[in-house]
mmCIF file of N, CA and C and ligand atoms in Angstrom:
data_model
loop_
_atom_site.group_PDB
_atom_site.id
_atom_site.type_symbol
_atom_site.label_atom_id
_atom_site.label_comp_id
_atom_site.label_asym_id
_atom_site.label_seq_id
_atom_site.Cartn_x
_atom_site.Cartn_y
_atom_site.Cartn_z
ATOM 1 N N MET A 1 0.846 -1.207 0.000
ATOM 2 C CA MET A 1 0.000 0.000 0.000
ATOM 3 C C MET A 1 0.881 1.256 0.000
ATOM 4 N N ALA A 2 0.584 2.184 -0.885
ATOM 5 C CA ALA A 2 1.335 3.438 -0.892
ATOM 6 C C ALA A 2 1.103 4.155 0.430
ATOM 7 N N ALA A 3 2.162 4.723 1.016
ATOM 8 C CA ALA A 3 2.050 5.367 2.326
ATOM 9 C C ALA A 3 2.215 6.872 2.255
ATOM 10 N N ASN A 4 2.709 7.342 1.124
ATOM 11 C CA ASN A 4 2.992 8.775 0.988
ATOM 12 C C ASN A 4 2.702 9.172 -0.462
ATOM 13 N N ILE A 5 1.555 9.783 -0.640
ATOM 14 C CA ILE A 5 1.047 10.031 -2.002
ATOM 15 C C ILE A 5 1.123 11.516 -2.322
ATOM 16 N N LEU A 6 1.582 11.812 -3.524
ATOM 17 C CA LEU A 6 1.643 13.205 -3.992
ATOM 18 C C LEU A 6 0.629 13.380 -5.121
ATOM 19 N N VAL A 7 -0.200 14.417 -5.000
ATOM 20 C CA VAL A 7 -1.200 14.726 -6.034
ATOM 21 C C VAL A 7 -0.776 16.025 -6.713
ATOM 22 N N ILE A 8 -0.557 15.954 -8.018
ATOM 23 C CA ILE A 8 -0.098 17.122 -8.789
ATOM 24 C C ILE A 8 -1.210 17.570 -9.737
ATOM 25 N N HIS A 9 -1.512 18.860 -9.684
ATOM 26 C CA HIS A 9 -2.521 19.442 -10.571
ATOM 27 C C HIS A 9 -1.855 20.479 -11.471
ATOM 28 N N GLY A 10 -2.049 20.359 -12.765
ATOM 29 C CA GLY A 10 -1.411 21.257 -13.723
ATOM 30 C C GLY A 10 -2.166 22.560 -13.949
ATOM 31 N N PRO A 11 -1.767 23.283 -14.989
ATOM 32 C CA PRO A 11 -2.290 24.631 -15.262
ATOM 33 C C PRO A 11 -3.806 24.693 -15.395
ATOM 34 N N ASN A 12 -4.350 25.767 -14.844
ATOM 35 C CA ASN A 12 -5.775 26.126 -14.930
ATOM 36 C C ASN A 12 -6.693 25.276 -14.053
ATOM 37 N N LEU A 13 -6.136 24.262 -13.405
ATOM 38 C CA LEU A 13 -6.999 23.434 -12.552
ATOM 39 C C LEU A 13 -7.355 24.164 -11.255
ATOM 40 N N ASN A 14 -6.637 25.264 -10.958
ATOM 41 C CA ASN A 14 -7.038 26.132 -9.839
ATOM 42 C C ASN A 14 -8.411 26.760 -10.101
ATOM 43 N N LEU A 15 -8.836 26.762 -11.364
ATOM 44 C CA LEU A 15 -10.126 27.385 -11.721
ATOM 45 C C LEU A 15 -11.295 26.396 -11.713
ATOM 46 N N LEU A 16 -11.034 25.165 -11.321
ATOM 47 C CA LEU A 16 -12.121 24.167 -11.345
ATOM 48 C C LEU A 16 -13.330 24.664 -10.558
ATOM 49 N N GLY A 17 -14.498 24.374 -11.083
ATOM 50 C CA GLY A 17 -15.742 24.854 -10.470
ATOM 51 C C GLY A 17 -16.294 26.031 -11.251
ATOM 52 N N ARG A 18 -15.359 26.872 -11.759
ATOM 53 C CA ARG A 18 -15.761 28.057 -12.535
ATOM 54 C C ARG A 18 -15.385 27.902 -14.000
ATOM 55 N N ARG A 19 -14.422 27.027 -14.273
ATOM 56 C CA ARG A 19 -13.854 26.889 -15.610
ATOM 57 C C ARG A 19 -14.670 25.894 -16.431
ATOM 58 N N GLU A 20 -15.270 26.350 -17.531
ATOM 59 C CA GLU A 20 -16.007 25.471 -18.444
ATOM 60 C C GLU A 20 -16.712 24.325 -17.688
ATOM 61 N N PRO A 21 -17.655 24.684 -16.803
ATOM 62 C CA PRO A 21 -18.256 23.648 -15.937
ATOM 63 C C PRO A 21 -18.968 22.527 -16.696
ATOM 64 N N THR A 22 -19.406 22.798 -17.928
ATOM 65 C CA THR A 22 -20.068 21.708 -18.661
ATOM 66 C C THR A 22 -19.047 20.624 -19.048
ATOM 67 N N ILE A 23 -17.785 20.998 -19.104
ATOM 68 C CA ILE A 23 -16.734 20.008 -19.421
ATOM 69 C C ILE A 23 -16.094 19.462 -18.144
ATOM 70 N N TYR A 24 -15.790 20.381 -17.203
ATOM 71 C CA TYR A 24 -14.984 19.976 -16.042
ATOM 72 C C TYR A 24 -15.779 19.840 -14.743
ATOM 73 N N GLY A 25 -17.061 20.180 -14.784
ATOM 74 C CA GLY A 25 -17.883 20.019 -13.588
ATOM 75 C C GLY A 25 -17.824 21.226 -12.666
ATOM 76 N N ARG A 26 -18.556 21.140 -11.558
ATOM 77 C CA ARG A 26 -18.669 22.269 -10.631
ATOM 78 C C ARG A 26 -17.866 22.066 -9.358
ATOM 79 N N THR A 27 -17.223 20.932 -9.245
ATOM 80 C CA THR A 27 -16.417 20.668 -8.044
ATOM 81 C C THR A 27 -15.143 21.502 -8.106
ATOM 82 N N THR A 28 -14.828 22.165 -7.007
ATOM 83 C CA THR A 28 -13.614 22.991 -6.988
ATOM 84 C C THR A 28 -12.389 22.132 -6.658
ATOM 85 N N LEU A 29 -11.214 22.720 -6.921
ATOM 86 C CA LEU A 29 -9.975 22.001 -6.599
ATOM 87 C C LEU A 29 -9.867 21.793 -5.084
ATOM 88 N N GLU A 30 -10.315 22.789 -4.310
ATOM 89 C CA GLU A 30 -10.272 22.628 -2.843
ATOM 90 C C GLU A 30 -11.137 21.454 -2.411
ATOM 91 N N ASP A 31 -12.329 21.321 -3.027
ATOM 92 C CA ASP A 31 -13.201 20.180 -2.699
ATOM 93 C C ASP A 31 -12.494 18.860 -3.006
ATOM 94 N N ILE A 32 -11.877 18.802 -4.173
ATOM 95 C CA ILE A 32 -11.186 17.562 -4.581
ATOM 96 C C ILE A 32 -10.070 17.252 -3.589
ATOM 97 N N ASN A 33 -9.250 18.265 -3.283
ATOM 98 C CA ASN A 33 -8.117 18.040 -2.375
ATOM 99 C C ASN A 33 -8.588 17.646 -0.977
ATOM 100 N N ARG A 34 -9.621 18.346 -0.488
ATOM 101 C CA ARG A 34 -10.131 18.058 0.855
ATOM 102 C C ARG A 34 -10.604 16.611 0.957
ATOM 103 N N ASN A 35 -11.327 16.180 -0.051
ATOM 104 C CA ASN A 35 -11.831 14.808 -0.085
ATOM 105 C C ASN A 35 -10.677 13.784 -0.112
ATOM 106 N N LEU A 36 -9.654 14.076 -0.920
ATOM 107 C CA LEU A 36 -8.525 13.138 -1.018
ATOM 108 C C LEU A 36 -7.764 13.064 0.305
ATOM 109 N N VAL A 37 -7.546 14.232 0.912
ATOM 110 C CA VAL A 37 -6.810 14.260 2.188
ATOM 111 C C VAL A 37 -7.591 13.478 3.247
ATOM 112 N N ALA A 38 -8.917 13.660 3.284
ATOM 113 C CA ALA A 38 -9.745 12.957 4.280
ATOM 114 C C ALA A 38 -9.676 11.442 4.062
ATOM 115 N N LYS A 39 -9.762 11.015 2.804
ATOM 116 C CA LYS A 39 -9.722 9.571 2.500
ATOM 117 C C LYS A 39 -8.347 8.995 2.848
ATOM 118 N N ALA A 40 -7.300 9.753 2.551
ATOM 119 C CA ALA A 40 -5.949 9.282 2.865
ATOM 120 C C ALA A 40 -5.764 9.194 4.378
ATOM 121 N N GLN A 41 -6.225 10.226 5.086
ATOM 122 C CA GLN A 41 -6.092 10.218 6.550
ATOM 123 C C GLN A 41 -6.794 9.013 7.151
ATOM 124 N N ALA A 42 -7.987 8.713 6.632
ATOM 125 C CA ALA A 42 -8.746 7.568 7.138
ATOM 126 C C ALA A 42 -7.982 6.267 6.922
ATOM 127 N N ALA A 43 -7.093 6.250 5.921
ATOM 128 C CA ALA A 43 -6.299 5.047 5.634
ATOM 129 C C ALA A 43 -4.892 5.166 6.236
ATOM 130 N N SER A 44 -4.691 6.174 7.095
ATOM 131 C CA SER A 44 -3.381 6.437 7.722
ATOM 132 C C SER A 44 -2.256 6.626 6.704
ATOM 133 N N VAL A 45 -2.580 7.343 5.650
ATOM 134 C CA VAL A 45 -1.615 7.592 4.586
ATOM 135 C C VAL A 45 -1.401 9.104 4.479
ATOM 136 N N VAL A 46 -0.162 9.502 4.230
ATOM 137 C CA VAL A 46 0.149 10.925 4.037
ATOM 138 C C VAL A 46 -0.178 11.288 2.593
ATOM 139 N N LEU A 47 -0.873 12.402 2.396
ATOM 140 C CA LEU A 47 -1.192 12.847 1.032
ATOM 141 C C LEU A 47 -0.944 14.343 0.928
ATOM 142 N N ASN A 48 -0.057 14.712 0.019
ATOM 143 C CA ASN A 48 0.251 16.121 -0.234
ATOM 144 C C ASN A 48 -0.282 16.506 -1.600
ATOM 145 N N THR A 49 -0.751 17.751 -1.712
ATOM 146 C CA THR A 49 -1.265 18.219 -3.002
ATOM 147 C C THR A 49 -0.468 19.432 -3.463
ATOM 148 N N PHE A 50 -0.375 19.596 -4.770
ATOM 149 C CA PHE A 50 0.358 20.745 -5.329
ATOM 150 C C PHE A 50 -0.272 21.116 -6.659
ATOM 151 N N GLN A 51 -0.566 22.408 -6.814
ATOM 152 C CA GLN A 51 -1.063 22.902 -8.109
ATOM 153 C C GLN A 51 -0.185 24.062 -8.538
ATOM 154 N N SER A 52 0.125 24.124 -9.826
ATOM 155 C CA SER A 52 0.804 25.304 -10.356
ATOM 156 C C SER A 52 0.390 25.519 -11.796
ATOM 157 N N ASN A 53 0.450 26.788 -12.187
ATOM 158 C CA ASN A 53 0.223 27.129 -13.592
ATOM 159 C C ASN A 53 1.542 27.208 -14.348
ATOM 160 N N ALA A 54 2.657 27.001 -13.624
ATOM 161 C CA ALA A 54 3.989 27.146 -14.225
ATOM 162 C C ALA A 54 4.662 25.782 -14.393
ATOM 163 N N GLU A 55 5.068 25.487 -15.590
ATOM 164 C CA GLU A 55 5.685 24.186 -15.893
ATOM 165 C C GLU A 55 6.914 23.939 -15.003
ATOM 166 N N HIS A 56 7.752 24.968 -14.839
ATOM 167 C CA HIS A 56 8.987 24.756 -14.071
ATOM 168 C C HIS A 56 8.697 24.455 -12.604
ATOM 169 N N GLU A 57 7.611 25.018 -12.058
ATOM 170 C CA GLU A 57 7.264 24.722 -10.658
ATOM 171 C C GLU A 57 6.766 23.287 -10.515
ATOM 172 N N LEU A 58 6.031 22.831 -11.503
ATOM 173 C CA LEU A 58 5.554 21.443 -11.474
ATOM 174 C C LEU A 58 6.748 20.490 -11.572
ATOM 175 N N ILE A 59 7.700 20.817 -12.427
ATOM 176 C CA ILE A 59 8.896 19.980 -12.583
ATOM 177 C C ILE A 59 9.673 19.950 -11.266
ATOM 178 N N ALA A 60 9.830 21.125 -10.647
ATOM 179 C CA ALA A 60 10.570 21.192 -9.382
ATOM 180 C C ALA A 60 9.875 20.349 -8.308
ATOM 181 N N ARG A 61 8.533 20.399 -8.263
ATOM 182 C CA ARG A 61 7.814 19.633 -7.230
ATOM 183 C C ARG A 61 7.929 18.129 -7.486
ATOM 184 N N VAL A 62 7.887 17.751 -8.764
ATOM 185 C CA VAL A 62 8.044 16.326 -9.089
ATOM 186 C C VAL A 62 9.467 15.868 -8.716
ATOM 187 N N GLN A 63 10.461 16.694 -9.004
ATOM 188 C CA GLN A 63 11.842 16.332 -8.632
ATOM 189 C C GLN A 63 11.985 16.170 -7.123
ATOM 190 N N GLU A 64 11.309 17.044 -6.370
ATOM 191 C CA GLU A 64 11.341 16.966 -4.905
ATOM 192 C C GLU A 64 10.843 15.610 -4.418
ATOM 193 N N ALA A 65 9.914 15.035 -5.176
ATOM 194 C CA ALA A 65 9.326 13.750 -4.778
ATOM 195 C C ALA A 65 10.370 12.626 -4.744
ATOM 196 N N MET A 66 11.540 12.864 -5.361
ATOM 197 C CA MET A 66 12.605 11.857 -5.330
ATOM 198 C C MET A 66 13.221 11.765 -3.937
ATOM 199 N N ASN A 67 13.037 12.824 -3.129
ATOM 200 C CA ASN A 67 13.721 12.892 -1.821
ATOM 201 C C ASN A 67 12.803 13.116 -0.635
ATOM 202 N N ASP A 68 11.503 13.181 -0.847
ATOM 203 C CA ASP A 68 10.636 13.533 0.291
ATOM 204 C C ASP A 68 9.771 12.370 0.785
ATOM 205 N N GLY A 69 10.092 11.173 0.340
ATOM 206 C CA GLY A 69 9.362 10.001 0.830
ATOM 207 C C GLY A 69 8.141 9.628 0.015
ATOM 208 N N THR A 70 7.842 10.400 -1.016
ATOM 209 C CA THR A 70 6.695 10.069 -1.879
ATOM 210 C C THR A 70 6.889 8.679 -2.466
ATOM 211 N N ASP A 71 5.818 7.866 -2.428
ATOM 212 C CA ASP A 71 5.945 6.560 -3.092
ATOM 213 C C ASP A 71 4.901 6.317 -4.178
ATOM 214 N N PHE A 72 4.033 7.297 -4.407
ATOM 215 C CA PHE A 72 3.052 7.148 -5.489
ATOM 216 C C PHE A 72 2.589 8.549 -5.880
ATOM 217 N N ILE A 73 2.398 8.771 -7.178
ATOM 218 C CA ILE A 73 1.956 10.082 -7.660
ATOM 219 C C ILE A 73 0.637 9.942 -8.406
ATOM 220 N N LEU A 74 -0.281 10.866 -8.121
ATOM 221 C CA LEU A 74 -1.488 11.029 -8.939
ATOM 222 C C LEU A 74 -1.309 12.363 -9.645
ATOM 223 N N ILE A 75 -1.435 12.381 -10.955
ATOM 224 C CA ILE A 75 -1.178 13.628 -11.676
ATOM 225 C C ILE A 75 -2.204 13.885 -12.762
ATOM 226 N N ASN A 76 -2.722 15.121 -12.735
ATOM 227 C CA ASN A 76 -3.474 15.623 -13.879
ATOM 228 C C ASN A 76 -2.600 16.731 -14.474
ATOM 229 N N PRO A 77 -1.863 16.425 -15.528
ATOM 230 C CA PRO A 77 -0.951 17.429 -16.081
ATOM 231 C C PRO A 77 -1.683 18.528 -16.851
ATOM 232 N N ALA A 78 -3.015 18.403 -16.970
ATOM 233 C CA ALA A 78 -3.849 19.378 -17.696
ATOM 234 C C ALA A 78 -3.278 19.579 -19.109
ATOM 235 N N ALA A 79 -3.189 20.818 -19.579
ATOM 236 C CA ALA A 79 -2.754 21.025 -20.973
ATOM 237 C C ALA A 79 -1.326 20.528 -21.212
ATOM 238 N N LEU A 80 -0.521 20.445 -20.123
ATOM 239 C CA LEU A 80 0.862 19.963 -20.295
ATOM 240 C C LEU A 80 0.904 18.491 -20.694
ATOM 241 N N THR A 81 -0.216 17.803 -20.507
ATOM 242 C CA THR A 81 -0.340 16.415 -20.983
ATOM 243 C C THR A 81 0.082 16.311 -22.440
ATOM 244 N N HIS A 82 -0.358 17.317 -23.196
ATOM 245 C CA HIS A 82 -0.247 17.239 -24.653
ATOM 246 C C HIS A 82 1.002 17.931 -25.196
ATOM 247 N N THR A 83 1.782 18.549 -24.295
ATOM 248 C CA THR A 83 2.911 19.375 -24.770
ATOM 249 C C THR A 83 4.241 19.134 -24.073
ATOM 250 N N SER A 84 4.212 18.630 -22.817
ATOM 251 C CA SER A 84 5.427 18.766 -22.002
ATOM 252 C C SER A 84 6.285 17.504 -21.909
ATOM 253 N N ILE A 85 7.291 17.450 -22.758
ATOM 254 C CA ILE A 85 8.294 16.382 -22.638
ATOM 255 C C ILE A 85 9.081 16.592 -21.341
ATOM 256 N N ALA A 86 9.259 17.856 -20.946
ATOM 257 C CA ALA A 86 10.047 18.156 -19.741
ATOM 258 C C ALA A 86 9.379 17.605 -18.478
ATOM 259 N N LEU A 87 8.061 17.764 -18.365
ATOM 260 C CA LEU A 87 7.370 17.234 -17.184
ATOM 261 C C LEU A 87 7.339 15.701 -17.239
ATOM 262 N N ARG A 88 7.181 15.156 -18.416
ATOM 263 C CA ARG A 88 7.256 13.694 -18.572
ATOM 264 C C ARG A 88 8.627 13.192 -18.103
ATOM 265 N N ASP A 89 9.703 13.862 -18.555
ATOM 266 C CA ASP A 89 11.048 13.425 -18.175
ATOM 267 C C ASP A 89 11.250 13.511 -16.669
ATOM 268 N N ALA A 90 10.668 14.539 -16.045
ATOM 269 C CA ALA A 90 10.800 14.692 -14.588
ATOM 270 C C ALA A 90 10.140 13.519 -13.876
ATOM 271 N N ILE A 91 8.953 13.163 -14.303
ATOM 272 C CA ILE A 91 8.233 12.076 -13.619
ATOM 273 C C ILE A 91 8.924 10.737 -13.912
ATOM 274 N N ALA A 92 9.446 10.589 -15.118
ATOM 275 C CA ALA A 92 10.200 9.362 -15.439
ATOM 276 C C ALA A 92 11.452 9.276 -14.573
ATOM 277 N N ALA A 93 12.080 10.422 -14.306
ATOM 278 C CA ALA A 93 13.316 10.446 -13.506
ATOM 279 C C ALA A 93 13.076 9.949 -12.085
ATOM 280 N N THR A 94 11.873 10.144 -11.576
ATOM 281 C CA THR A 94 11.582 9.717 -10.201
ATOM 282 C C THR A 94 11.481 8.197 -10.099
ATOM 283 N N SER A 95 11.169 7.539 -11.218
ATOM 284 C CA SER A 95 10.886 6.083 -11.235
ATOM 285 C C SER A 95 9.702 5.712 -10.349
ATOM 286 N N LEU A 96 8.923 6.698 -9.933
ATOM 287 C CA LEU A 96 7.776 6.406 -9.067
ATOM 288 C C LEU A 96 6.566 5.997 -9.911
ATOM 289 N N PRO A 97 5.761 5.066 -9.398
ATOM 290 C CA PRO A 97 4.531 4.722 -10.112
ATOM 291 C C PRO A 97 3.551 5.892 -10.067
ATOM 292 N N PHE A 98 2.826 6.084 -11.158
ATOM 293 C CA PHE A 98 1.849 7.178 -11.143
ATOM 294 C C PHE A 98 0.631 6.825 -11.981
ATOM 295 N N VAL A 99 -0.488 7.458 -11.612
ATOM 296 C CA VAL A 99 -1.721 7.370 -12.395
ATOM 297 C C VAL A 99 -1.989 8.739 -13.005
ATOM 298 N N GLU A 100 -2.287 8.758 -14.291
ATOM 299 C CA GLU A 100 -2.636 9.991 -15.016
ATOM 300 C C GLU A 100 -4.152 10.147 -14.967
ATOM 301 N N ILE A 101 -4.597 11.332 -14.589
ATOM 302 C CA ILE A 101 -6.038 11.573 -14.424
ATOM 303 C C ILE A 101 -6.470 12.754 -15.288
ATOM 304 N N HIS A 102 -7.623 12.609 -15.918
ATOM 305 C CA HIS A 102 -8.273 13.737 -16.590
ATOM 306 C C HIS A 102 -9.739 13.743 -16.203
ATOM 307 N N LEU A 103 -10.247 14.916 -15.882
ATOM 308 C CA LEU A 103 -11.672 15.028 -15.558
ATOM 309 C C LEU A 103 -12.516 14.701 -16.779
ATOM 310 N N SER A 104 -12.122 15.262 -17.914
ATOM 311 C CA SER A 104 -12.874 15.034 -19.152
ATOM 312 C C SER A 104 -12.306 13.809 -19.873
ATOM 313 N N ASN A 105 -13.072 13.302 -20.806
ATOM 314 C CA ASN A 105 -12.573 12.202 -21.643
ATOM 315 C C ASN A 105 -11.803 12.828 -22.802
ATOM 316 N N ILE A 106 -10.486 12.780 -22.705
ATOM 317 C CA ILE A 106 -9.655 13.498 -23.694
ATOM 318 C C ILE A 106 -9.775 12.882 -25.090
ATOM 319 N N TYR A 107 -10.340 11.691 -25.178
ATOM 320 C CA TYR A 107 -10.465 11.024 -26.491
ATOM 321 C C TYR A 107 -11.737 11.391 -27.243
ATOM 322 N N THR A 108 -12.624 12.130 -26.566
ATOM 323 C CA THR A 108 -13.876 12.525 -27.236
ATOM 324 C C THR A 108 -13.865 14.007 -27.605
ATOM 325 N N ARG A 109 -12.704 14.650 -27.406
ATOM 326 C CA ARG A 109 -12.632 16.106 -27.596
ATOM 327 C C ARG A 109 -11.788 16.440 -28.838
ATOM 328 N N GLU A 110 -11.116 17.580 -28.822
ATOM 329 C CA GLU A 110 -10.317 17.962 -29.986
ATOM 330 C C GLU A 110 -9.204 16.929 -30.237
ATOM 331 N N GLU A 111 -8.834 16.820 -31.474
ATOM 332 C CA GLU A 111 -7.787 15.879 -31.894
ATOM 333 C C GLU A 111 -6.487 16.068 -31.073
ATOM 334 N N PHE A 112 -6.103 17.337 -30.820
ATOM 335 C CA PHE A 112 -4.818 17.569 -30.141
ATOM 336 C C PHE A 112 -4.792 17.023 -28.716
ATOM 337 N N ARG A 113 -5.978 16.778 -28.128
ATOM 338 C CA ARG A 113 -6.001 16.247 -26.760
ATOM 339 C C ARG A 113 -5.789 14.725 -26.729
ATOM 340 N N ARG A 114 -5.763 14.108 -27.884
ATOM 341 C CA ARG A 114 -5.612 12.639 -27.912
ATOM 342 C C ARG A 114 -4.175 12.191 -27.711
ATOM 343 N N THR A 115 -3.251 13.130 -27.793
ATOM 344 C CA THR A 115 -1.845 12.778 -27.564
ATOM 345 C C THR A 115 -1.488 13.092 -26.120
ATOM 346 N N SER A 116 -0.921 12.087 -25.432
ATOM 347 C CA SER A 116 -0.439 12.306 -24.071
ATOM 348 C C SER A 116 1.017 11.897 -24.002
ATOM 349 N N TYR A 117 1.847 12.749 -23.379
ATOM 350 C CA TYR A 117 3.256 12.410 -23.155
ATOM 351 C C TYR A 117 3.445 11.582 -21.887
ATOM 352 N N PHE A 118 2.333 11.206 -21.246
ATOM 353 C CA PHE A 118 2.424 10.513 -19.952
ATOM 354 C C PHE A 118 1.873 9.084 -19.975
ATOM 355 N N SER A 119 0.863 8.855 -20.828
ATOM 356 C CA SER A 119 0.117 7.600 -20.730
ATOM 357 C C SER A 119 0.986 6.346 -20.879
ATOM 358 N N ASP A 120 1.989 6.402 -21.754
ATOM 359 C CA ASP A 120 2.770 5.181 -22.011
ATOM 360 C C ASP A 120 3.708 4.823 -20.860
ATOM 361 N N ILE A 121 3.929 5.760 -19.928
ATOM 362 C CA ILE A 121 4.784 5.423 -18.770
ATOM 363 C C ILE A 121 3.978 5.413 -17.463
ATOM 364 N N ALA A 122 2.662 5.652 -17.563
ATOM 365 C CA ALA A 122 1.799 5.615 -16.369
ATOM 366 C C ALA A 122 1.449 4.173 -16.024
ATOM 367 N N VAL A 123 1.152 3.934 -14.742
ATOM 368 C CA VAL A 123 0.596 2.626 -14.364
ATOM 369 C C VAL A 123 -0.764 2.479 -15.020
ATOM 370 N N GLY A 124 -1.515 3.575 -15.043
ATOM 371 C CA GLY A 124 -2.829 3.569 -15.668
ATOM 372 C C GLY A 124 -3.334 4.980 -15.869
ATOM 373 N N VAL A 125 -4.441 5.091 -16.596
ATOM 374 C CA VAL A 125 -5.008 6.396 -16.940
ATOM 375 C C VAL A 125 -6.499 6.371 -16.639
ATOM 376 N N ILE A 126 -6.994 7.447 -15.999
ATOM 377 C CA ILE A 126 -8.436 7.609 -15.788
ATOM 378 C C ILE A 126 -8.838 8.896 -16.491
ATOM 379 N N SER A 127 -9.766 8.801 -17.423
ATOM 380 C CA SER A 127 -10.135 9.974 -18.207
ATOM 381 C C SER A 127 -11.637 9.978 -18.434
ATOM 382 N N GLY A 128 -12.300 11.068 -18.012
ATOM 383 C CA GLY A 128 -13.723 11.207 -18.315
ATOM 384 C C GLY A 128 -14.652 10.916 -17.163
ATOM 385 N N LEU A 129 -14.104 10.638 -15.988
ATOM 386 C CA LEU A 129 -14.970 10.298 -14.853
ATOM 387 C C LEU A 129 -15.148 11.470 -13.891
ATOM 388 N N GLY A 130 -14.744 12.664 -14.338
ATOM 389 C CA GLY A 130 -14.909 13.856 -13.508
ATOM 390 C C GLY A 130 -14.091 13.759 -12.230
ATOM 391 N N ALA A 131 -14.569 14.461 -11.190
ATOM 392 C CA ALA A 131 -13.833 14.501 -9.921
ATOM 393 C C ALA A 131 -13.714 13.107 -9.298
ATOM 394 N N ALA A 132 -14.640 12.218 -9.624
ATOM 395 C CA ALA A 132 -14.581 10.849 -9.089
ATOM 396 C C ALA A 132 -13.304 10.143 -9.523
ATOM 397 N N GLY A 133 -12.734 10.574 -10.655
ATOM 398 C CA GLY A 133 -11.495 9.960 -11.157
ATOM 399 C C GLY A 133 -10.359 10.041 -10.142
ATOM 400 N N TYR A 134 -10.300 11.157 -9.406
ATOM 401 C CA TYR A 134 -9.236 11.312 -8.400
ATOM 402 C C TYR A 134 -9.417 10.321 -7.266
ATOM 403 N N GLU A 135 -10.682 10.174 -6.853
ATOM 404 C CA GLU A 135 -10.986 9.273 -5.750
ATOM 405 C C GLU A 135 -10.681 7.823 -6.141
ATOM 406 N N LEU A 136 -11.031 7.475 -7.368
ATOM 407 C CA LEU A 136 -10.781 6.113 -7.849
ATOM 408 C C LEU A 136 -9.279 5.854 -7.957
ATOM 409 N N ALA A 137 -8.548 6.868 -8.421
ATOM 410 C CA ALA A 137 -7.092 6.720 -8.538
ATOM 411 C C ALA A 137 -6.469 6.573 -7.145
ATOM 412 N N LEU A 138 -6.994 7.324 -6.176
ATOM 413 C CA LEU A 138 -6.478 7.191 -4.807
ATOM 414 C C LEU A 138 -6.767 5.781 -4.279
ATOM 415 N N GLY A 139 -7.963 5.283 -4.551
ATOM 416 C CA GLY A 139 -8.301 3.913 -4.130
ATOM 417 C C GLY A 139 -7.300 2.919 -4.688
ATOM 418 N N PHE A 140 -6.906 3.118 -5.940
ATOM 419 C CA PHE A 140 -5.912 2.232 -6.550
ATOM 420 C C PHE A 140 -4.562 2.396 -5.849
ATOM 421 N N ALA A 141 -4.163 3.656 -5.613
ATOM 422 C CA ALA A 141 -2.866 3.908 -4.974
ATOM 423 C C ALA A 141 -2.809 3.234 -3.606
ATOM 424 N N LEU A 142 -3.940 3.219 -2.913
ATOM 425 C CA LEU A 142 -3.961 2.603 -1.580
ATOM 426 C C LEU A 142 -3.808 1.082 -1.650
ATOM 427 N N LEU A 143 -4.142 0.517 -2.791
ATOM 428 C CA LEU A 143 -3.988 -0.935 -2.978
ATOM 429 C C LEU A 143 -2.613 -1.284 -3.540
ATOM 430 N N HIS A 144 -1.982 -0.290 -4.167
ATOM 431 C CA HIS A 144 -0.766 -0.535 -4.948
ATOM 432 C C HIS A 144 0.385 -1.028 -4.070
ATOM 433 N N LYS A 145 1.068 -2.029 -4.562
ATOM 434 C CA LYS A 145 2.235 -2.531 -3.824
ATOM 435 C C LYS A 145 3.511 -2.215 -4.581
HETATM 436 C C1 DQA B 201 -7.703 17.980 -18.621
HETATM 437 C C2 DQA B 201 -7.788 17.806 -20.136
HETATM 438 C C3 DQA B 201 -6.757 18.654 -20.843
HETATM 439 O O1 DQA B 201 -6.847 18.471 -22.249
HETATM 440 C C4 DQA B 201 -6.992 20.119 -20.531
HETATM 441 O O2 DQA B 201 -5.988 20.913 -21.142
HETATM 442 C C5 DQA B 201 -7.086 20.390 -19.075
HETATM 443 C C6 DQA B 201 -7.786 19.440 -18.212
HETATM 444 C C7 DQA B 201 -8.846 17.248 -17.877
HETATM 445 O O3 DQA B 201 -8.739 17.107 -16.675
HETATM 446 O O4 DQA B 201 -9.828 16.851 -18.502
HETATM 447 O O5 DQA B 201 -6.676 21.460 -18.611
HETATM 448 O O6 DQA B 201 -6.473 17.435 -18.166
#
């Protein structure tokens, strides 16, 4: 079971709840984080969350995970999913298992969203299940050995 989980949220996810709610839903990022922290606490697991709109800050936080005891990552790279080799390389450098999460189903939207720089190195991908996707990914992380 993962004992120290890091949740990374990419650009614009700070706007959840207000941002294109027909696509991303009305749940805010604080709601998502609060729920994850509560579920992790109930399982006696440490869970840290981090959101940034800056690619370099996300890379720095992922690099930190190499030394801070993190043993599993949940990440929604948001638009960086489709563009960032640098963030992919950072997560690959950690050698940590991770689940890639998207609120929307990226395969039913614009063509450019169908490419992910993360999916081929992820343990798994959850896309299209809204905020529930985070909870399901956490459930998996808690089972992961
Ligand atoms: C997203 C999908 C991405 O294509 C988009 O750029 C996002 C959010 C999602 O959660 O559905 O910002 O990752």
